[in-house]
CSV table of C-alpha atoms and ligand atoms in Angstrom, one decimal:
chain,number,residue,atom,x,y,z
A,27,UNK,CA,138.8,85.0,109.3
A,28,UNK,CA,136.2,82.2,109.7
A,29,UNK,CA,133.5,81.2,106.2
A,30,UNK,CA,131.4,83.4,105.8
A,31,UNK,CA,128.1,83.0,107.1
A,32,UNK,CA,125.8,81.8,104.5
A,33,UNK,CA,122.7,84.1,104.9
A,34,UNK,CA,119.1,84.7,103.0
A,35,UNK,CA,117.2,87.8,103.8
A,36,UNK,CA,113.5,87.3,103.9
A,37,UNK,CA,112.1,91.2,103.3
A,38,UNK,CA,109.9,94.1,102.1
A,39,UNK,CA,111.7,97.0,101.2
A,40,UNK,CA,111.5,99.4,103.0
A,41,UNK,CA,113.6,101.6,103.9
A,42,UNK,CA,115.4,100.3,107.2
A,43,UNK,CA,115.4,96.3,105.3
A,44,UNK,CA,117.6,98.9,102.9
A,45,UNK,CA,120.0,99.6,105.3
A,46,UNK,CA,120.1,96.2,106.7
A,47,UNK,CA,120.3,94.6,103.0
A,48,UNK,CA,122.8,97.0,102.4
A,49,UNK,CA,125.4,96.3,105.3
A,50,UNK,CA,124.6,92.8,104.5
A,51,UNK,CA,125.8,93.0,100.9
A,52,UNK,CA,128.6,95.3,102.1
A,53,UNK,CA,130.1,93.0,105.1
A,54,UNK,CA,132.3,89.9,103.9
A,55,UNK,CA,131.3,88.0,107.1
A,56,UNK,CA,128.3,87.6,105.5
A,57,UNK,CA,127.5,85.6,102.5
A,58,UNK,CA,124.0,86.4,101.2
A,59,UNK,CA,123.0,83.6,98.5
A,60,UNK,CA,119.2,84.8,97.9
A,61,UNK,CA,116.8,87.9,98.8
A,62,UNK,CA,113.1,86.7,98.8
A,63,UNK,CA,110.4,89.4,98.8
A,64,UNK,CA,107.3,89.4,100.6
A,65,UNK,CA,104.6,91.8,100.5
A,66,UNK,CA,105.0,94.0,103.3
A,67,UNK,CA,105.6,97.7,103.6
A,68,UNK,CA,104.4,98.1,100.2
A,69,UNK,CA,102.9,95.5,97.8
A,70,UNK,CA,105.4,92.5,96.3
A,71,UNK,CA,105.9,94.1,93.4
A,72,UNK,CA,107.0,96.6,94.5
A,73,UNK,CA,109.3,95.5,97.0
A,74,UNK,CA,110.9,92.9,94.4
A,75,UNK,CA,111.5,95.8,92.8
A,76,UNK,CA,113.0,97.5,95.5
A,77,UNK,CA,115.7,94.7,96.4
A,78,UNK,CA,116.7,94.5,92.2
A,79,UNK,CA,117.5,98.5,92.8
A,80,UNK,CA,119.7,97.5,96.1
A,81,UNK,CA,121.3,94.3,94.4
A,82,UNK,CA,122.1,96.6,91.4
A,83,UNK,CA,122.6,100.2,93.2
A,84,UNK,CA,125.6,98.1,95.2
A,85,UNK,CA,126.1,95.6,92.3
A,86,UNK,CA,126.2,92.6,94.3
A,87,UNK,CA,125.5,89.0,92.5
A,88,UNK,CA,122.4,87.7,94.6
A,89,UNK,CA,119.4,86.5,93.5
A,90,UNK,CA,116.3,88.1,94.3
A,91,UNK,CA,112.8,85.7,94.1
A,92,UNK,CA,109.3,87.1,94.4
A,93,UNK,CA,107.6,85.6,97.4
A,94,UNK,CA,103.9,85.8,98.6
A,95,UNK,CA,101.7,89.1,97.7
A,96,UNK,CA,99.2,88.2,101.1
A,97,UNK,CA,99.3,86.9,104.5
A,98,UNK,CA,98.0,83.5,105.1
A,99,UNK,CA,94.5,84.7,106.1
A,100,UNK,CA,94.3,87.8,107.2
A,101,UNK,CA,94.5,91.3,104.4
A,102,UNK,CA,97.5,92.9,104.0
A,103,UNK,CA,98.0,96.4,105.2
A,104,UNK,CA,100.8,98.4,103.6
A,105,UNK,CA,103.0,100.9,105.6
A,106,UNK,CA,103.2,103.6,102.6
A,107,UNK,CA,103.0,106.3,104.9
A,108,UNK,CA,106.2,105.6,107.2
A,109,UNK,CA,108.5,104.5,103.8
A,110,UNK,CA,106.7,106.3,101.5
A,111,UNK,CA,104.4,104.9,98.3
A,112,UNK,CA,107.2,103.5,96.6
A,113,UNK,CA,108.7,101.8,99.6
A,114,UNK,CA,112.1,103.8,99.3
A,115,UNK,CA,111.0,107.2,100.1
A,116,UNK,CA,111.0,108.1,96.5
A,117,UNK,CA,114.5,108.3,95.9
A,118,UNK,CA,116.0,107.8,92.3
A,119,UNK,CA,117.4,104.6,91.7
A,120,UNK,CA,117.8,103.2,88.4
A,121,UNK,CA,115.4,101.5,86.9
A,122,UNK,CA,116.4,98.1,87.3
A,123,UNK,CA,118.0,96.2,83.9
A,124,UNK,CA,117.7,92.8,85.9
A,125,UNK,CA,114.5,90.3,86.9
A,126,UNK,CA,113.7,88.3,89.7
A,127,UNK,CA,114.6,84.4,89.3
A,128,UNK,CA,111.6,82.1,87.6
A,129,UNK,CA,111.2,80.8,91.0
A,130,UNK,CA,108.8,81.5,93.8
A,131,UNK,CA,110.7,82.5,97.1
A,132,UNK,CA,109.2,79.3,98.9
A,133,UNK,CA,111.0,76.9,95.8
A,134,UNK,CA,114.6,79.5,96.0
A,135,UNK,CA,114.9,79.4,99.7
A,136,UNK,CA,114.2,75.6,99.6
A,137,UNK,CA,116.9,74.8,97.0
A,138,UNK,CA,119.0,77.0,98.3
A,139,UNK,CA,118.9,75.5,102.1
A,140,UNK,CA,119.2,71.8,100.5
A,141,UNK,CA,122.1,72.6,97.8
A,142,UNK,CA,124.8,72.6,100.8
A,143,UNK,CA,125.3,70.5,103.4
A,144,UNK,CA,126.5,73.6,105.7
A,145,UNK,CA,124.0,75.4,107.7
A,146,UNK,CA,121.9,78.8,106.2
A,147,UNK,CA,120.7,81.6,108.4
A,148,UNK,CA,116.9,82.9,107.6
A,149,UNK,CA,117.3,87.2,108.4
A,150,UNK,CA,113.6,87.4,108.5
A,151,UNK,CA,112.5,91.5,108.5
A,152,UNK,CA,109.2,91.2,106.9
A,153,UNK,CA,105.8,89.7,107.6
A,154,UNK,CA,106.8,86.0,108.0
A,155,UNK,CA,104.7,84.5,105.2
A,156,UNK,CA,107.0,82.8,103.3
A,157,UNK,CA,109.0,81.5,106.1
A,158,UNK,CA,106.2,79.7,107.7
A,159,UNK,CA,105.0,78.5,104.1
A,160,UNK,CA,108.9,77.1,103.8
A,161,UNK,CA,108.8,75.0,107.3
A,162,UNK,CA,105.4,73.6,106.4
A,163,UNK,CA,106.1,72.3,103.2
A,164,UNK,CA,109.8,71.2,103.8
A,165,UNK,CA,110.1,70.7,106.5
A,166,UNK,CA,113.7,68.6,105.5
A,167,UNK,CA,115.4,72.3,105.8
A,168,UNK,CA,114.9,72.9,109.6
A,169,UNK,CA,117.8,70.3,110.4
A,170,UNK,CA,119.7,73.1,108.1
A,171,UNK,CA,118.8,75.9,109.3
A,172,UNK,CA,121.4,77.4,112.0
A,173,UNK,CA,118.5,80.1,113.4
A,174,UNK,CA,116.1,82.7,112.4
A,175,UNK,CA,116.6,86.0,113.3
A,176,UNK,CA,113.7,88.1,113.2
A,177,UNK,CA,112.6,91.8,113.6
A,178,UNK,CA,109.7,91.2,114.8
A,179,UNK,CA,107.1,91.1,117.7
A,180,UNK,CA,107.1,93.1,121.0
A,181,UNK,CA,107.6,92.5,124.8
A,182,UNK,CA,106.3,96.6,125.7
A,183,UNK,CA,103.4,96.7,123.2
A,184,UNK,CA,102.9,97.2,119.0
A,185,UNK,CA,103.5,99.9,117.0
A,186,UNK,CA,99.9,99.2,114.9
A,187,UNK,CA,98.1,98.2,117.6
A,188,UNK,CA,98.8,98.4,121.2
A,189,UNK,CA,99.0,94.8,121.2
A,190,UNK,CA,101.0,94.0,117.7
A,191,UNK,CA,104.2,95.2,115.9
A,192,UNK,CA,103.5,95.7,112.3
A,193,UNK,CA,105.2,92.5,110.7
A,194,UNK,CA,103.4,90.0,113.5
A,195,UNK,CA,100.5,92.2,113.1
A,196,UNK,CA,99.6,91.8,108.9
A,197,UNK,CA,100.6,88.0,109.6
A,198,UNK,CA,100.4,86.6,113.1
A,199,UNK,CA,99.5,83.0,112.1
A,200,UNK,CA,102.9,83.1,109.8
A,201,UNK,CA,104.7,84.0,113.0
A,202,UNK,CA,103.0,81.2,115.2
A,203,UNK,CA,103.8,78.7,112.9
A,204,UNK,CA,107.7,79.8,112.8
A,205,UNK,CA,107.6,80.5,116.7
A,206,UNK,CA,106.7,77.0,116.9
A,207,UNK,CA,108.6,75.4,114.3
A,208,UNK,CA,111.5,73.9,116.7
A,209,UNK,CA,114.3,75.9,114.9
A,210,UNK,CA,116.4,78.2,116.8
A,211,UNK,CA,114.6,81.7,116.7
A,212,UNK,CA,116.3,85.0,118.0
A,213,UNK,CA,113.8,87.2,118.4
A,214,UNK,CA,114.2,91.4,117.8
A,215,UNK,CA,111.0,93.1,118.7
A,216,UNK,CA,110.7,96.5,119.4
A,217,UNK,CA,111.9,95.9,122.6
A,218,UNK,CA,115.4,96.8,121.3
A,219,UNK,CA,114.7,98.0,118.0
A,220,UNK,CA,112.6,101.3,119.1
A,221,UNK,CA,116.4,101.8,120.5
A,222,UNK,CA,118.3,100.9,117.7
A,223,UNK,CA,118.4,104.4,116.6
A,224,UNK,CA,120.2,107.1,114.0
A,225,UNK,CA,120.3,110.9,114.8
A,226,UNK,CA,120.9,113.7,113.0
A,227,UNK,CA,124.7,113.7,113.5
A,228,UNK,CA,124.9,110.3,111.5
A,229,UNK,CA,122.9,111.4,108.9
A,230,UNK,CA,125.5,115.1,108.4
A,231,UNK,CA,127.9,112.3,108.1
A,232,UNK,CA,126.0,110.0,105.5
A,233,UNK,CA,125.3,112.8,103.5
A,234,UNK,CA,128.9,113.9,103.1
A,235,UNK,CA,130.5,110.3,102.2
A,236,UNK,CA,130.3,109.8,98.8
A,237,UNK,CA,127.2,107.9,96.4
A,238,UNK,CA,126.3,105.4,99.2
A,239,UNK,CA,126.2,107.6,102.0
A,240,UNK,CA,123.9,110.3,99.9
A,241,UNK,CA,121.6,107.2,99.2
A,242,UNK,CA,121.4,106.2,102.9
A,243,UNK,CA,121.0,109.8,103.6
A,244,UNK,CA,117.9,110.6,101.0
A,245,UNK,CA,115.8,107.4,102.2
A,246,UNK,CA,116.6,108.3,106.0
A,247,UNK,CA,115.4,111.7,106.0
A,248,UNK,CA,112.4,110.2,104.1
A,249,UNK,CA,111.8,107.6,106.6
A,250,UNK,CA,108.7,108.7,109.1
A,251,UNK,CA,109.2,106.0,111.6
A,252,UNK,CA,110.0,109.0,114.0
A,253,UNK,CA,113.0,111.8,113.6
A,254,UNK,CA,116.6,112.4,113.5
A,255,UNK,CA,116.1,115.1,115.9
A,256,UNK,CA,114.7,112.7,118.9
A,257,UNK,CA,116.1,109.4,117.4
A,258,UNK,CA,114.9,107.2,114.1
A,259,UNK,CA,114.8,103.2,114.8
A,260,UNK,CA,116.0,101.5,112.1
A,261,UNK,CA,114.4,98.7,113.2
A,262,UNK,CA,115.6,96.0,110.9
A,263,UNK,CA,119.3,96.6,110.7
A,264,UNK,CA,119.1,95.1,114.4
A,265,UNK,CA,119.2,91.6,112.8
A,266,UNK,CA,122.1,92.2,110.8
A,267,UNK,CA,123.8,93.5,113.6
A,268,UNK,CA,122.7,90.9,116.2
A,269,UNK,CA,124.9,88.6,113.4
A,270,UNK,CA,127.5,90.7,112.9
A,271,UNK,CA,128.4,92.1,116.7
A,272,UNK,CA,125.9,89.8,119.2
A,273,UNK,CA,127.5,91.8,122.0
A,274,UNK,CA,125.4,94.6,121.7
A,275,UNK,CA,122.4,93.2,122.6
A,276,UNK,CA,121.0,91.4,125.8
A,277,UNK,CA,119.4,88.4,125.1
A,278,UNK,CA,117.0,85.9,127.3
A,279,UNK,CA,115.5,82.4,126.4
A,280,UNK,CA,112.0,83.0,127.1
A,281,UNK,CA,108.9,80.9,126.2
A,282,UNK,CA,106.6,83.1,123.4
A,283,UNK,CA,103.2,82.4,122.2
A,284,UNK,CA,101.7,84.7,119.1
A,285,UNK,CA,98.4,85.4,119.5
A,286,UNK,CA,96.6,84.5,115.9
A,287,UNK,CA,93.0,86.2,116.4
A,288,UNK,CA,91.0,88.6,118.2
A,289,UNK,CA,91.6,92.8,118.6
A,290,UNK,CA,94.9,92.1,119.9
A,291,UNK,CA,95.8,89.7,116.7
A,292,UNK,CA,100.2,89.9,116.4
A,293,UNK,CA,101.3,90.3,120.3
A,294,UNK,CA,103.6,88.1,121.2
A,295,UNK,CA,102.9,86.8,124.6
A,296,UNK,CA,106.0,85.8,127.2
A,297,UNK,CA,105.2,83.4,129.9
A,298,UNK,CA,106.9,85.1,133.1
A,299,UNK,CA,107.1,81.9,135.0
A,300,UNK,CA,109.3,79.4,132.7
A,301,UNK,CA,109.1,76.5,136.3
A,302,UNK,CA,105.1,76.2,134.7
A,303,UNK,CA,105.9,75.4,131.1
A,304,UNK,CA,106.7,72.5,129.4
A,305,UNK,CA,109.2,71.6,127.4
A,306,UNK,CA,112.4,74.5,126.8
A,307,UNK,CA,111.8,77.9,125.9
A,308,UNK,CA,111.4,78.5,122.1
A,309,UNK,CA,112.9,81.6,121.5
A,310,UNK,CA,116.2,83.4,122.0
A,311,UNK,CA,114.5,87.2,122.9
A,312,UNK,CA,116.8,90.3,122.4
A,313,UNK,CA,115.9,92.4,125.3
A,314,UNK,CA,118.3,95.2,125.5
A,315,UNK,CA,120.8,97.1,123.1
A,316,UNK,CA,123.7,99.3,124.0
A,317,UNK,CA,122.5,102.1,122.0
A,318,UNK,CA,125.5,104.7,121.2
A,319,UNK,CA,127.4,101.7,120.4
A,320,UNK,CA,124.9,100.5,117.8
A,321,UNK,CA,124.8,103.8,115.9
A,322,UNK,CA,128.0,104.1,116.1
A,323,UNK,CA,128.6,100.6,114.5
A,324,UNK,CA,125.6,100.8,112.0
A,325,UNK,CA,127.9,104.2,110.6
A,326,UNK,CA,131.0,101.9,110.6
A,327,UNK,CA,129.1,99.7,108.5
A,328,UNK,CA,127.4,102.3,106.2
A,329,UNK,CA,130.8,104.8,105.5
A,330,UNK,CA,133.2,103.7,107.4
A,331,UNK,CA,135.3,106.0,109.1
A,332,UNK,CA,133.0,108.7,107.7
B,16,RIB,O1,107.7,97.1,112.8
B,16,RIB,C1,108.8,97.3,112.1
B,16,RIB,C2,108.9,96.4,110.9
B,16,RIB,O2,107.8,96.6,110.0
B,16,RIB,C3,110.1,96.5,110.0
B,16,RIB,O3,110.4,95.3,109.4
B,16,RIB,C4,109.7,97.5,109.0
B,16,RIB,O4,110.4,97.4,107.8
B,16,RIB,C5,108.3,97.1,108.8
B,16,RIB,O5,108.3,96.0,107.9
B,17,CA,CA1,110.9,95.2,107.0
């Protein structure tokens, strides 16, 4: 088997970053040397909380680092009502006996990038703040970054707004400035991730395979991003599996715009007509996902042969 590939998950837990941060620190083909927080789908305090409980519920030895509590201009807007007020539909974890590292998530994903000379992936499934923040201020760590791949943005319309999925939407300037930054982006908006789904099915067998699988379970059914019965899109975990197994998903280089201001603030805009553009396309666009294989994979991941 090839290195591991060296990962840092950018995130707001939140219940589907759990399951993505969780077959992340469960998959050897991955080596995950940091979790930065952002503020997100709850405040960043709580969702540094939230990855200490995941690095400690799966006892993995990552560092987490606090990142930023705002967008760069415009005011944060929580999702409490799809992952509930604590961010992990009240389940039970532990409190946490461990801290988050001295360092801002800016400072840990910097070091971290520059401390090898082999390339890191960004797995960006939160408002993309601190990424953008990271580029801007060193920008020495694009030349080692092998891509970004972010949940993120939408080719058939937002899930706030018409216009703007919810991570582009609470920070569409962040997303401009990584959409522009020259660095290999592979975009998963909900083009795909609406249809990256678990039933109820997959969630009889979570609930019957052990600790882990009872976790997964009590988040999922507390997850409001739509229902077992008709199909819940665990919208995050597509990064990990774009990584992990790529042939799932379709994928197009398309030229994308973010559209920073105005009512429809967060959509990300595709130019149909690449022959009037300058310069390449900037972003690798996930546009399709074979969808029984995913949930059938994301349960491979989570219990195995449960
Ligand atoms: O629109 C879905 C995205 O917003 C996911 O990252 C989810 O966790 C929320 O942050
Ligand atoms: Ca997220």
């Amino acid at each position: 088997m090839k290195d591991p590939r060296r990962i840092i998950i950018d995130t707001d837990p939140g219940i589907d970053d759990a399951l993505a941060i969780a077959i992340a620190l469960k998959n050897p083909q991955l080596d995950v040397r940091l979790i930065s927080t952002v503020a997100g789908n709850v405040p960043v305090s709580q969702t540094t909380e939230n990855a200490l409980k995941l690095v400690e519920f799966f006892g993995a030895d990552v560092p987490v680092a606090r990142g930023c509590e705002q967008p760069l201009f415009r005011v944060l807007e929580c999702s409490t009502y799809v992952h509930g007020k604590d961010g992990m539909g009240g389940f039970e974890f532990p409190v946490p006996v461990s801290k988050p590292i001295e360092k801002h998530s800016i400072i840990a994903m910097r070091d971290e990038i520059m401390s090898t000379e082999e390339k890191t992936t960004i797995v960006a499934i939160g408002i993309e703040t601190n990424v953008a923040i990271l580029l801007k201020m060193y920008p020495e760590v694009k030349e080692r970054i092998e891509e970004i791949v972010i949940m993120g943005g939408s080719m058939i319309g937002g899930n706030v707004t018409s216009s703007a999925e919810f991570n582009f939407y609470n920070d569409p300037h962040a997303a401009e400035i990584v959409f522009r930054s020259g660095v290999p982006i592979t975009m998963l908006g909900l083009d795909v991730t609406n249809y990256g789904r678990l039933y109820t099915g997959t969630n009889e067998k979570l609930k019957k395979s052990g600790r882990e699988g009872q976790m997964f379970s009590a988040i999922l059914e507390k997850y409001v991003a739509g229902t077992l019965e008709t199909g819940l899109p665990v919208h995050d975990v597509c990064t990990v599996a774009y990584l992990l197994k790529p042939e799932l998903f379709e994928t197009d280089m398309k030229h994308v715009m973010v559209q920073t201001e105005g009512p429809a603030a967060g959509a990300t805009v595709f130019h149909r007509r690449p022959e009037m553009v300058e310069g390449e396309p900037n972003v690798k666009v996930c546009t399709g996902v074979d969808e029984p294989a995913f949930e059938e994979w994301v349960v491979s991941q989570l219990c195995g042969e449960c």
